[in-house]
Coordinates of C-alpha atoms (C1' of nucleotides) in Angstrom, one line a residue:
Chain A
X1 CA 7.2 96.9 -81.6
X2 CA 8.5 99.5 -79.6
X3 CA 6.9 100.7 -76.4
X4 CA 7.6 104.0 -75.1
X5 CA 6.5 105.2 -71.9
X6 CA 4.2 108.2 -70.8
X7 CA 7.1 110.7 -70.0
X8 CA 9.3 110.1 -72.8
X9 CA 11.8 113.4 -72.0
X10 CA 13.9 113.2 -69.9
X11 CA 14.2 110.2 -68.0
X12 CA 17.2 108.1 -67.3
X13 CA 17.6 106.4 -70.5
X14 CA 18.1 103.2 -68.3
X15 CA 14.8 103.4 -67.2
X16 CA 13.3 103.9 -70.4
X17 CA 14.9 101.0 -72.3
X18 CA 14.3 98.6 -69.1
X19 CA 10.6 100.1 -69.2
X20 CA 10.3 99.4 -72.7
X21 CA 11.2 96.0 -73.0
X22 CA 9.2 95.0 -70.1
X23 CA 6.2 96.4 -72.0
X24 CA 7.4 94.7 -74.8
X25 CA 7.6 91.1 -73.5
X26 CA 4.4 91.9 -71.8
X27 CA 2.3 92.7 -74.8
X28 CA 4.2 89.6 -76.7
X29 CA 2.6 87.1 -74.0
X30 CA -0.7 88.6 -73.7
X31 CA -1.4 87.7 -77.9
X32 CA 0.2 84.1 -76.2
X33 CA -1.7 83.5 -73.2
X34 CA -4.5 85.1 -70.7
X35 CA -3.5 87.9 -68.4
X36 CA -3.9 85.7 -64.9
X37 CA -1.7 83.4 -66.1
X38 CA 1.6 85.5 -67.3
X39 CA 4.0 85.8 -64.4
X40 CA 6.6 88.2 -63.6
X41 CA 9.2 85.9 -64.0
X42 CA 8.2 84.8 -67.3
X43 CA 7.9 88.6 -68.1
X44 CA 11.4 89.3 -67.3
X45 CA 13.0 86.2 -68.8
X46 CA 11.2 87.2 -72.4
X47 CA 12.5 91.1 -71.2
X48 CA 15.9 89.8 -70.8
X49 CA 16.0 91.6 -67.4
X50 CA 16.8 90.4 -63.9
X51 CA 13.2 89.7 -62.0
X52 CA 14.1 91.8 -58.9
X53 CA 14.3 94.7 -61.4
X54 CA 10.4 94.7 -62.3
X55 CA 9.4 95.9 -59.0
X56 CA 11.3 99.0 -59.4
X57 CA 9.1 99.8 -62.2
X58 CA 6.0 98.2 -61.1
X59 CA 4.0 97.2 -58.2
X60 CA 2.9 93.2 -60.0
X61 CA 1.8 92.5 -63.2
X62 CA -2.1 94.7 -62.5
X63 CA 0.3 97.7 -62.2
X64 CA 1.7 96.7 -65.3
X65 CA -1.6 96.5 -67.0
X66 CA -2.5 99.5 -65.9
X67 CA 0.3 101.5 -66.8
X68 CA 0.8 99.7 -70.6
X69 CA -3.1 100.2 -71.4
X70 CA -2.8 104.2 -70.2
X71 CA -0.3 104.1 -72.3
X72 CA -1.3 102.2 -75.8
X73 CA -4.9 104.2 -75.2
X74 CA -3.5 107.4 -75.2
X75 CA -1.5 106.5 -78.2
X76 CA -4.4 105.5 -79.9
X77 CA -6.4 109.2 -79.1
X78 CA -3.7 111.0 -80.0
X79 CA -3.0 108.9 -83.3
X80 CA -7.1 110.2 -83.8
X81 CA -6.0 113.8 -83.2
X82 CA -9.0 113.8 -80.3
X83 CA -7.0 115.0 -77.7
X84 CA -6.1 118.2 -79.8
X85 CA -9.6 118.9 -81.2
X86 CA -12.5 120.8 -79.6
X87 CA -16.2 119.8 -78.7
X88 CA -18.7 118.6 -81.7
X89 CA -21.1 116.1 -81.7
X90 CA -18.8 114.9 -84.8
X91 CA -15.6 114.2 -82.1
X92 CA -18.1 112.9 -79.7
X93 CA -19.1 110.0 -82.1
X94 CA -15.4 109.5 -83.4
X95 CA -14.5 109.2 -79.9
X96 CA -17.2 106.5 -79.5
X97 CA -16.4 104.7 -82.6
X98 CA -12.2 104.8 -81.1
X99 CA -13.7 103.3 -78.3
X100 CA -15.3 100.3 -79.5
X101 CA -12.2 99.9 -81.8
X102 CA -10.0 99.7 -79.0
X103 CA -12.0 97.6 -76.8
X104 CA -12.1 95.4 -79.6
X105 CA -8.7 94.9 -80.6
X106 CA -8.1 94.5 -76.8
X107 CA -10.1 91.9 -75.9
X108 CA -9.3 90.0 -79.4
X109 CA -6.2 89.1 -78.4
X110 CA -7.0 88.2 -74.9
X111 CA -8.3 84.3 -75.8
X112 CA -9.5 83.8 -72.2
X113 CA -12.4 86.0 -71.0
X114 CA -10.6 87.3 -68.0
X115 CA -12.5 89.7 -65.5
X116 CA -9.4 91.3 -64.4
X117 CA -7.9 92.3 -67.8
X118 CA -11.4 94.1 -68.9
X119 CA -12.1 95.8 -65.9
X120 CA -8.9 97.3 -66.3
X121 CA -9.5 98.2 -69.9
X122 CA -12.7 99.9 -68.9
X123 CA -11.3 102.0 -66.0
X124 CA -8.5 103.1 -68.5
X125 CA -10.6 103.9 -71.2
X126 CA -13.1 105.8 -69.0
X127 CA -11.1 107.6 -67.3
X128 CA -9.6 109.2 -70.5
X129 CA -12.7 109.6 -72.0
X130 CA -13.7 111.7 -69.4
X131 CA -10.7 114.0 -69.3
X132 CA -10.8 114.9 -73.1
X133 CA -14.9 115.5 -72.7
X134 CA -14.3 117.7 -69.3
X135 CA -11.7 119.5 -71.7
X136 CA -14.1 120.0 -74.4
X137 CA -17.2 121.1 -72.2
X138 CA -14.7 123.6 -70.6
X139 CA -13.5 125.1 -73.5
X140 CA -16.8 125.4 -74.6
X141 CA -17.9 127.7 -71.6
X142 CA -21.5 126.3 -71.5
X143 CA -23.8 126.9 -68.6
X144 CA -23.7 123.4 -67.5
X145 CA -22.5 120.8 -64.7
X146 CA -18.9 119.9 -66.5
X147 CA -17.9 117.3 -64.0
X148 CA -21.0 115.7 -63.8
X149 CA -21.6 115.7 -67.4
X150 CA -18.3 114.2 -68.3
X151 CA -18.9 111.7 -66.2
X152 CA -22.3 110.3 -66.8
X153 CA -21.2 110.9 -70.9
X154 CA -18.2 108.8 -70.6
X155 CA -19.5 105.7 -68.4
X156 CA -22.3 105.4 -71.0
X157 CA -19.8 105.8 -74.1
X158 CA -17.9 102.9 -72.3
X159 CA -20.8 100.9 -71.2
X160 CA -22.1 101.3 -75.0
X161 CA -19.2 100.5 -76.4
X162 CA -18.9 97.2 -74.3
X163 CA -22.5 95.7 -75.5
X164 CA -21.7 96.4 -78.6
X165 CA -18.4 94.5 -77.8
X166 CA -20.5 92.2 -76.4
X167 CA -22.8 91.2 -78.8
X168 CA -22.8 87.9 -81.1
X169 CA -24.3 89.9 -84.3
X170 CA -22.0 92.8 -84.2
X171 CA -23.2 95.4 -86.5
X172 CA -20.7 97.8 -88.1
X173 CA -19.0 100.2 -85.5
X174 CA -20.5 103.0 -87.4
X175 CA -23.8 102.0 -87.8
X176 CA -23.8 101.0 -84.1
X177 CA -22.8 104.3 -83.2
X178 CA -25.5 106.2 -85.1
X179 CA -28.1 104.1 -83.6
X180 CA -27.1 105.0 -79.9
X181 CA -25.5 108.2 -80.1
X182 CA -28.9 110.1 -79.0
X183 CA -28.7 107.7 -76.0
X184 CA -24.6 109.2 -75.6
X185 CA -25.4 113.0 -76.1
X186 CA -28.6 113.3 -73.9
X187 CA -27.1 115.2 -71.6
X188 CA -24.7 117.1 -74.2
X189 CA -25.1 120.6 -75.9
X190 CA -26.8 120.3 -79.4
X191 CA -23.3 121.5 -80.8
Chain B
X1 CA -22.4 87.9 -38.9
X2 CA -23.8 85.1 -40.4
X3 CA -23.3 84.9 -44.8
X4 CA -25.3 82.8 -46.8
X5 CA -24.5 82.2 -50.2
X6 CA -27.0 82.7 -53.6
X7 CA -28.8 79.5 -53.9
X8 CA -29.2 78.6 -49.9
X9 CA -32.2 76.1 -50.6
X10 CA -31.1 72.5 -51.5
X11 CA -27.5 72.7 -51.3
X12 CA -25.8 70.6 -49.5
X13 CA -25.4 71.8 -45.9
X14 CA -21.8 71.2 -46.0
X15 CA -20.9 73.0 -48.8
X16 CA -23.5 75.8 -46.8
X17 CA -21.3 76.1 -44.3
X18 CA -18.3 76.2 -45.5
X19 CA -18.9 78.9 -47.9
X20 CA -20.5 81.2 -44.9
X21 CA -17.2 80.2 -42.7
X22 CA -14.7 81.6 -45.7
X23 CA -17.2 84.4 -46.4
X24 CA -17.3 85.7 -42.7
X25 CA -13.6 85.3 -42.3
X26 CA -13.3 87.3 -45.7
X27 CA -15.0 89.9 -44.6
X28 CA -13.7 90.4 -41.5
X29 CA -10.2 90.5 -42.7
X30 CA -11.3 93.6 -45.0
X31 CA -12.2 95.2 -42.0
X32 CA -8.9 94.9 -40.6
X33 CA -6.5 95.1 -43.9
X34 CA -6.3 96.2 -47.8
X35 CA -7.7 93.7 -50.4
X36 CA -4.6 93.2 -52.2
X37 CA -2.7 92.0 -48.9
X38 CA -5.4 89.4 -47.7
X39 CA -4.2 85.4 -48.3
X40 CA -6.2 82.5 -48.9
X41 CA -3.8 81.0 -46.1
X42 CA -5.3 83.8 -44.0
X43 CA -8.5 83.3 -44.7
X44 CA -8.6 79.7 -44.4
X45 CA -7.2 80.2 -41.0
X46 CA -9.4 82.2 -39.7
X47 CA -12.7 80.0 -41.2
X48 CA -10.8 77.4 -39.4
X49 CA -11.2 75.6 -42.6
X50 CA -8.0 73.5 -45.0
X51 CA -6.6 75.7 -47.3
X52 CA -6.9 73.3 -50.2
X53 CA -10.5 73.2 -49.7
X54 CA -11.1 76.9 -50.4
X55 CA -10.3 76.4 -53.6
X56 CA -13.1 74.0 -54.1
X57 CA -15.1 76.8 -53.7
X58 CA -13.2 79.7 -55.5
X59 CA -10.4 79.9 -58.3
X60 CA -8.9 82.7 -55.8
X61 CA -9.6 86.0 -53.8
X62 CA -11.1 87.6 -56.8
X63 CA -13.5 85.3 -57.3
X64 CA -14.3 85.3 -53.6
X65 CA -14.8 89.0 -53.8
X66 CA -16.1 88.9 -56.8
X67 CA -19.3 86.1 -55.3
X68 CA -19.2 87.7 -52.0
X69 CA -19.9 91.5 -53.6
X70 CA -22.8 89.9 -56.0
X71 CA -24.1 88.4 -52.4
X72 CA -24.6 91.4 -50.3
X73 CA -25.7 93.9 -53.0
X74 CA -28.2 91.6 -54.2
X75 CA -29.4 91.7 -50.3
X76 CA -29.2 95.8 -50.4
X77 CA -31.6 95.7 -53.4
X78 CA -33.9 93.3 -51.5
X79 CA -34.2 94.9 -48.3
X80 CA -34.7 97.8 -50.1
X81 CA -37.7 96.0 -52.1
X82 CA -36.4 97.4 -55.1
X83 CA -36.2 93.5 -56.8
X84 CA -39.9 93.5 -57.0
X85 CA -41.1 96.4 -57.8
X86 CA -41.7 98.2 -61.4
X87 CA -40.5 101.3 -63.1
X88 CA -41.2 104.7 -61.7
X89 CA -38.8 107.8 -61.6
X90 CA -39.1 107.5 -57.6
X91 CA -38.0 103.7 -58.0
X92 CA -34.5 105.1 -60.0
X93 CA -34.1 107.6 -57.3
X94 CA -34.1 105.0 -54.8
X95 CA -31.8 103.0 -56.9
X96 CA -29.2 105.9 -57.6
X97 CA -29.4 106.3 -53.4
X98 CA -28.9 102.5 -52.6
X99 CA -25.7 102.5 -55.2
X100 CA -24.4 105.7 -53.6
X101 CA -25.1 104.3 -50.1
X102 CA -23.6 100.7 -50.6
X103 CA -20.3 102.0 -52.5
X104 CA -19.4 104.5 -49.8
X105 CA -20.0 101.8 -47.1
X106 CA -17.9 99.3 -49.2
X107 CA -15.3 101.5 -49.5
X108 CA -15.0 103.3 -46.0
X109 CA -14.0 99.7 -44.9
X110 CA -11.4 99.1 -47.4
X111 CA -8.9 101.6 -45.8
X112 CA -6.1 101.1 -48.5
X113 CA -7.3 102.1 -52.0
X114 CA -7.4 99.3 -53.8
X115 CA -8.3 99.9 -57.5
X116 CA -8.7 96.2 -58.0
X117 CA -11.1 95.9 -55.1
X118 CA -13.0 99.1 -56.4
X119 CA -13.5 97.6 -59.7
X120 CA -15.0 94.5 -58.4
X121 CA -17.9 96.5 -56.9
X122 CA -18.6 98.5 -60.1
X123 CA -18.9 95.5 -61.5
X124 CA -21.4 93.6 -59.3
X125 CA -23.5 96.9 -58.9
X126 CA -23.6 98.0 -62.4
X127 CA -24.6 94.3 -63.6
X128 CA -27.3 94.1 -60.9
X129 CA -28.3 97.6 -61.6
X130 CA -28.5 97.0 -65.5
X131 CA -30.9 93.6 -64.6
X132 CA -33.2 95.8 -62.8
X133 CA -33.6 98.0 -65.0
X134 CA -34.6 95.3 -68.0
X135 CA -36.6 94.4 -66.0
X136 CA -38.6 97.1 -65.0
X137 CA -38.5 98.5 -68.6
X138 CA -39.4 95.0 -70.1
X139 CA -42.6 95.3 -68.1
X140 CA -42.9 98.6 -68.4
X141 CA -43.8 97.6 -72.8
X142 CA -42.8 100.9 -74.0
X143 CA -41.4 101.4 -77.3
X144 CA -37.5 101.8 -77.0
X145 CA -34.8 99.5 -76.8
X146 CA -34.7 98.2 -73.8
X147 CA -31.3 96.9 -73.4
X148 CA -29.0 99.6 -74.5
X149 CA -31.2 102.2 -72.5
X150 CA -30.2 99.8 -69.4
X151 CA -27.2 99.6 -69.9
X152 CA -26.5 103.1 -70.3
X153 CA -28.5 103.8 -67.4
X154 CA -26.8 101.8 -65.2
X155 CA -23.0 102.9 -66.3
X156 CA -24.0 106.4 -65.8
X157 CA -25.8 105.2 -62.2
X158 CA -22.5 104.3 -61.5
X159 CA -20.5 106.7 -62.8
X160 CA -22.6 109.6 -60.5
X161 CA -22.4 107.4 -57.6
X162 CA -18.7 106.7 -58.1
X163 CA -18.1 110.5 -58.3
X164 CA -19.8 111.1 -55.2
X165 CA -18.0 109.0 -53.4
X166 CA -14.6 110.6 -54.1
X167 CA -16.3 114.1 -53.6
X168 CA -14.3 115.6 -50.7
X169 CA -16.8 117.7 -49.7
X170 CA -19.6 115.6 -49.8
X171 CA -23.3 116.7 -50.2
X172 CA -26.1 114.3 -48.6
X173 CA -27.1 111.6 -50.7
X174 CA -30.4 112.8 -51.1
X175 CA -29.2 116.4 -52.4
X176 CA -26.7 115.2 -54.8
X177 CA -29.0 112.3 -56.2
X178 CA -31.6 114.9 -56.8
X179 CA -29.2 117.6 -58.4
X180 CA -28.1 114.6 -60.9
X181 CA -31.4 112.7 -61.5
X182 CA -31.7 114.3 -65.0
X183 CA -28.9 113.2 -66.4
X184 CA -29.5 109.8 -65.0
X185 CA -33.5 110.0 -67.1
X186 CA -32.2 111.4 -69.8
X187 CA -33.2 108.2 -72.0
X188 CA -35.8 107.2 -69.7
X189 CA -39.5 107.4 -70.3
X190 CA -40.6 110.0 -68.3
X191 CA -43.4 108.1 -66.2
Chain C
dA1 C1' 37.0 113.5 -67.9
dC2 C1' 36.2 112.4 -63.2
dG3 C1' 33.4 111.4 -59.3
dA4 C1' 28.9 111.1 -57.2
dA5 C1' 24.5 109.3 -57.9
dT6 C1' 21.6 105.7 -59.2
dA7 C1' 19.8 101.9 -62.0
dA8 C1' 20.4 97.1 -63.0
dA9 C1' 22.2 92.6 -61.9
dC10 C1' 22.9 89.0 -58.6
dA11 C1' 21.7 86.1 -54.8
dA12 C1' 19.2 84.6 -51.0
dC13 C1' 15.1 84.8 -47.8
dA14 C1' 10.5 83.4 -45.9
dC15 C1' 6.4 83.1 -47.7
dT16 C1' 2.1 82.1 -50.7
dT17 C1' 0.1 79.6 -54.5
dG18 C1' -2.3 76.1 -57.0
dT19 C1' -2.5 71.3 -57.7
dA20 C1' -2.4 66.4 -56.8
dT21 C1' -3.2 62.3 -53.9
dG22 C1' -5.0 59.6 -50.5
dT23 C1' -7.8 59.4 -46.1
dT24 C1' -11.6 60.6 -43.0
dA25 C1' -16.1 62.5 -42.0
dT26 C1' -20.7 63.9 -43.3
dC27 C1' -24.8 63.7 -46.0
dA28 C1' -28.7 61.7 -48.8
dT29 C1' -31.2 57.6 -50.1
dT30 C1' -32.9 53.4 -49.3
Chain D
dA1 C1' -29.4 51.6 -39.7
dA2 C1' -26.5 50.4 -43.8
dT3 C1' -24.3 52.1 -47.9
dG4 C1' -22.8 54.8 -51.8
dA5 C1' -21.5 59.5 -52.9
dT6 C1' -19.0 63.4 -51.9
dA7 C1' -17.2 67.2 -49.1
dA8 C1' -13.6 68.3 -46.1
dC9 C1' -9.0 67.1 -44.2
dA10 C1' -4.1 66.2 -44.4
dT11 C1' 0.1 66.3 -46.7
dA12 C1' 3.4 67.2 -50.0
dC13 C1' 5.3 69.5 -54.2
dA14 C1' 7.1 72.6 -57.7
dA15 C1' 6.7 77.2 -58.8
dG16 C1' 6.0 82.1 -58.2
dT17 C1' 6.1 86.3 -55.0
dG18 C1' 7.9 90.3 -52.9
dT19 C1' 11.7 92.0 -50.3
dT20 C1' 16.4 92.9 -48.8
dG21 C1' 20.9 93.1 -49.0
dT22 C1' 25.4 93.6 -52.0
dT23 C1' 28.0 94.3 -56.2
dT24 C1' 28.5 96.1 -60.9
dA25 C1' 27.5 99.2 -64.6
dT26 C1' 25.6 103.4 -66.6
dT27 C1' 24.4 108.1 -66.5
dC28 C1' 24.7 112.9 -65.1
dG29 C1' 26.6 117.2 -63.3
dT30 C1' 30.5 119.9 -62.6

DNA sequence: ACGAATAAACAACACTTGTATGTTATCATT
DNA sequence: AATGATAACATACAAGTGTTGTTTATTCGT
């Protein structure tokens, strides 16, 4: 699989392939073994790439993290067409039902619950969450606290979409959904 | 300043004070430096402790934070006698304040932004947060599920409070908690 | 196509980490 | 007070970390 990075235009094609493969061997050992335990030198052996060379991409491997799952998330929005849509209680609940999804798939291939690896999940995930809604509710030209409203929608989407996440009996994403979107657009414009 | 641990009563007084010796150093060192750059040698120096024995006590600094954070906010909500007390809408006011207060203290001493440390708090407060507000809904009998209310209570709690804090121009605590309170009740009964 | 700019490789460094092992000190029970 | 249990100490080890130089290779602008 072929990782590409946030700014794919021009950039030092160096810095691209380097970035890419990096990513790659990353998301090869996390379906292997639990985030804590993956080193940077194992990271770069599997990369192919000297070890001094990481740190000119990233800080340690938590920088890493964050910048793949930015990444792979806004992949997945886009591959949704949310980011490119407008405000409906319709995108609202596709949004939610991406974010269990992802969460999901994430964790699935983490085998060891690691504290670490979903805190940095949720702060990825919220964080675009909250753009695309503040996008929506702009465009929308309501009388209403954007900011705020964006905010308290997307920590509950995220805190939501962990429970379910969460739960032994997992019910269907969709049916899930239906049953606590009221508890999601409480604070949203009834379309 | 003198830390005790969770379960103080019938532990052995060893393990007591060791605990409080690696706590107080911890915390002292936060005052001085950024999360990320704090040792275990360091902090086993200071308690004036062995470092091998710190880690009979912690898996590393995250759990440390991670013990230490569940420690003093648990102490915030009880000096704040909001542990034993029952549902109201002034009771989630004085909640929403107590987060606001603790993260911006928390913070203000962590002088490099550390979006690891950060994280760790969100998660102690909104875990603590969601408890409480089981609880006090469990009580409370009403007819609604009581569990995914709390738990998007609490994220968007967090999420307000959270966005406070990184307010530049700041409102008092009071103002701000009052402007938002809505869309904190939103799914709450309403008394 | 040539030369300046810069990324990647290489190598070495002082340091931290987590673990294992045996010894000493402290605690709880009788 | 004696004793069995166990926490803390001391020490050592292999491995990883982050940084800093230097050299080689690739890319970009003219």
């Amino acid at each position: 699989m072929m990782v590409i990075s946030a700014q794919e235009e021009k950039l030092d094609p160096r810095v691209r392939r380097t970035q890419a493969f990096i990513q790659e061997a990353f998301l090869a050992l996390l379906e292997e073994k639990g985030f804590q335990s993956i080193t940077v030198r194992e990271i770069t052996e599997r990369a192919e790439i000297n070890r001094s060379t990481f740190y000119a991409h990233y800080p340690d491997t938590y920088g890493l993290l964050d910048a793949t799952l930015q990444d792979i998330f806004r992949k997945e929005l886009e591959h949704n067409a949310l980011s490119v849509c407008h405000y409906s209680l319709e995108n609202v609940r596709a949004l939610m039902i991406t974010v269990c999804k992802f969460i999901r798939q994430s964790q699935s291939n983490c085998k060891t619950p690691d504290s670490q690896f979903e805190l940095m999940i949720e702060k990825q995930v919220r964080k675009q969450s909250q753009a695309l809604l503040e996008m929506w509710l702009e465009k929308l030209g309501a009388d209403l606290d954007v900011k705020s409203v964006a905010v308290a929608t997307s920590w509950t989407i995220y805190g939501l979409a962990a429970q379910w996440n969460q739960d032994s009996k997992r019910p269907a994403v969709e049916v899930y959904t239906d049953r606590v979107l009221p508890l999601i657009t409480a604070n949203l414009p009834g379309d």
